[in-house]
Amino acid sequence: EFYVLEEHIRGMTPKQIQEYLCLPYTPTQFQSVTIPKGRELFVSKVGPQMHFENGLRFPDGGGLQFEIRRLPGEKVQDLAPWFTDLEKF
C-alpha cells in the first residue's frame, strides 16, 4: 500500500496522477489519510512499470510514493481509522 502527498498531485488531472504514479488505470476516487505523529514512513520513487496487462508502460518510473511502516503484528485493516471515506475526483 503506497500513498502520495497531496501537495505532489494538487492541481493534476486524474490522467496526470496516473502517469505520476505509473498506475495501470486512471483513478476515479481518492481518500485522505492522517498518519499519527511518530509513525515511520518509507519513501521511494515509483519504479518503471513495464508489464501491465492493458499494455501500458512507464519505462522511466514516476514520482515519490510513501509507505506506512506497520508495527509487528499490525494488519492493514488496523490502519482503517486513519482514512476518510472515498471521494470522487
Coordinates of C-alpha atoms in Angstrom, one line a residue:
E1 CA 0.0 0.0 0.0
F2 CA 1.6 3.2 -1.2
Y3 CA 0.5 6.8 -0.6
V4 CA 1.3 10.2 -2.1
L5 CA 1.4 13.6 -0.6
E6 CA -1.5 15.8 -1.6
E7 CA 1.0 18.6 -2.4
H8 CA 2.6 16.4 -5.0
I9 CA -0.6 15.9 -7.0
R10 CA -2.6 19.0 -6.2
G11 CA -3.9 20.5 -9.5
M12 CA -3.2 17.4 -11.5
T13 CA -5.9 15.7 -13.6
P14 CA -6.7 12.0 -12.9
K15 CA -4.7 11.2 -16.1
Q16 CA -1.7 13.1 -14.8
I17 CA -1.9 11.3 -11.5
Q18 CA -2.0 8.0 -13.3
E19 CA 1.2 9.0 -15.1
Y20 CA 2.9 10.4 -11.9
L21 CA 2.2 7.1 -10.0
C22 CA 2.6 4.8 -13.0
L23 CA -0.9 3.3 -12.4
P24 CA -2.4 0.7 -14.8
Y25 CA -5.7 2.7 -14.7
T26 CA -6.9 6.3 -14.4
P27 CA -8.0 6.9 -10.8
T28 CA -11.6 8.0 -10.2
Q29 CA -11.5 8.3 -6.4
F30 CA -9.2 9.4 -3.6
Q31 CA -9.2 9.5 0.1
S32 CA -7.2 11.4 2.7
V33 CA -5.2 9.8 5.5
T34 CA -4.0 11.2 8.8
I35 CA -0.9 9.4 9.9
P36 CA -0.3 9.6 13.7
K37 CA 2.8 11.5 14.7
G38 CA 5.8 9.4 15.1
R39 CA 4.9 6.7 12.7
E40 CA 7.8 5.7 10.4
L41 CA 7.3 6.1 6.7
F42 CA 9.4 4.7 3.8
V43 CA 9.8 7.0 0.8
S44 CA 10.8 5.9 -2.7
K45 CA 10.5 6.8 -6.3
V46 CA 7.9 4.9 -8.3
G47 CA 9.9 2.4 -10.4
P48 CA 9.5 1.6 -14.0
Q49 CA 6.3 -0.3 -14.8
M50 CA 6.6 -2.4 -17.9
H51 CA 4.2 -5.3 -17.6
F52 CA 0.6 -4.1 -17.2
E53 CA -2.0 -6.4 -18.8
N54 CA -3.6 -3.5 -20.6
G55 CA -0.3 -2.7 -22.4
L56 CA 0.5 0.5 -20.6
R57 CA 4.3 1.0 -20.0
F58 CA 6.1 3.6 -17.8
P59 CA 9.7 2.9 -18.6
D60 CA 11.0 5.9 -16.6
G61 CA 9.1 5.4 -13.4
G62 CA 7.2 8.2 -11.7
G63 CA 7.1 10.5 -8.7
L64 CA 7.5 10.0 -5.0
Q65 CA 5.5 7.4 -3.1
F66 CA 5.2 6.7 0.6
E67 CA 4.6 3.6 2.6
I68 CA 3.5 3.4 6.3
R69 CA 5.8 1.1 8.2
R70 CA 3.5 -1.2 10.1
L71 CA 4.3 -2.3 13.6
P72 CA 4.9 -6.0 14.3
G73 CA 1.6 -7.9 14.1
E74 CA -0.2 -4.9 12.7
K75 CA -2.5 -5.6 9.7
V76 CA -3.5 -3.1 7.0
Q77 CA -7.1 -3.2 8.4
D78 CA -5.8 -1.8 11.7
L79 CA -4.9 1.5 9.8
A80 CA -8.5 2.0 8.5
P81 CA -9.5 4.6 11.1
W82 CA -6.8 6.9 9.7
F83 CA -8.6 7.1 6.4
T84 CA -11.5 9.2 5.2
D85 CA -14.3 7.8 3.1
L86 CA -13.6 7.6 -0.7
E87 CA -14.4 10.7 -2.7
K88 CA -14.7 11.1 -6.4
F89 CA -12.4 13.4 -8.4

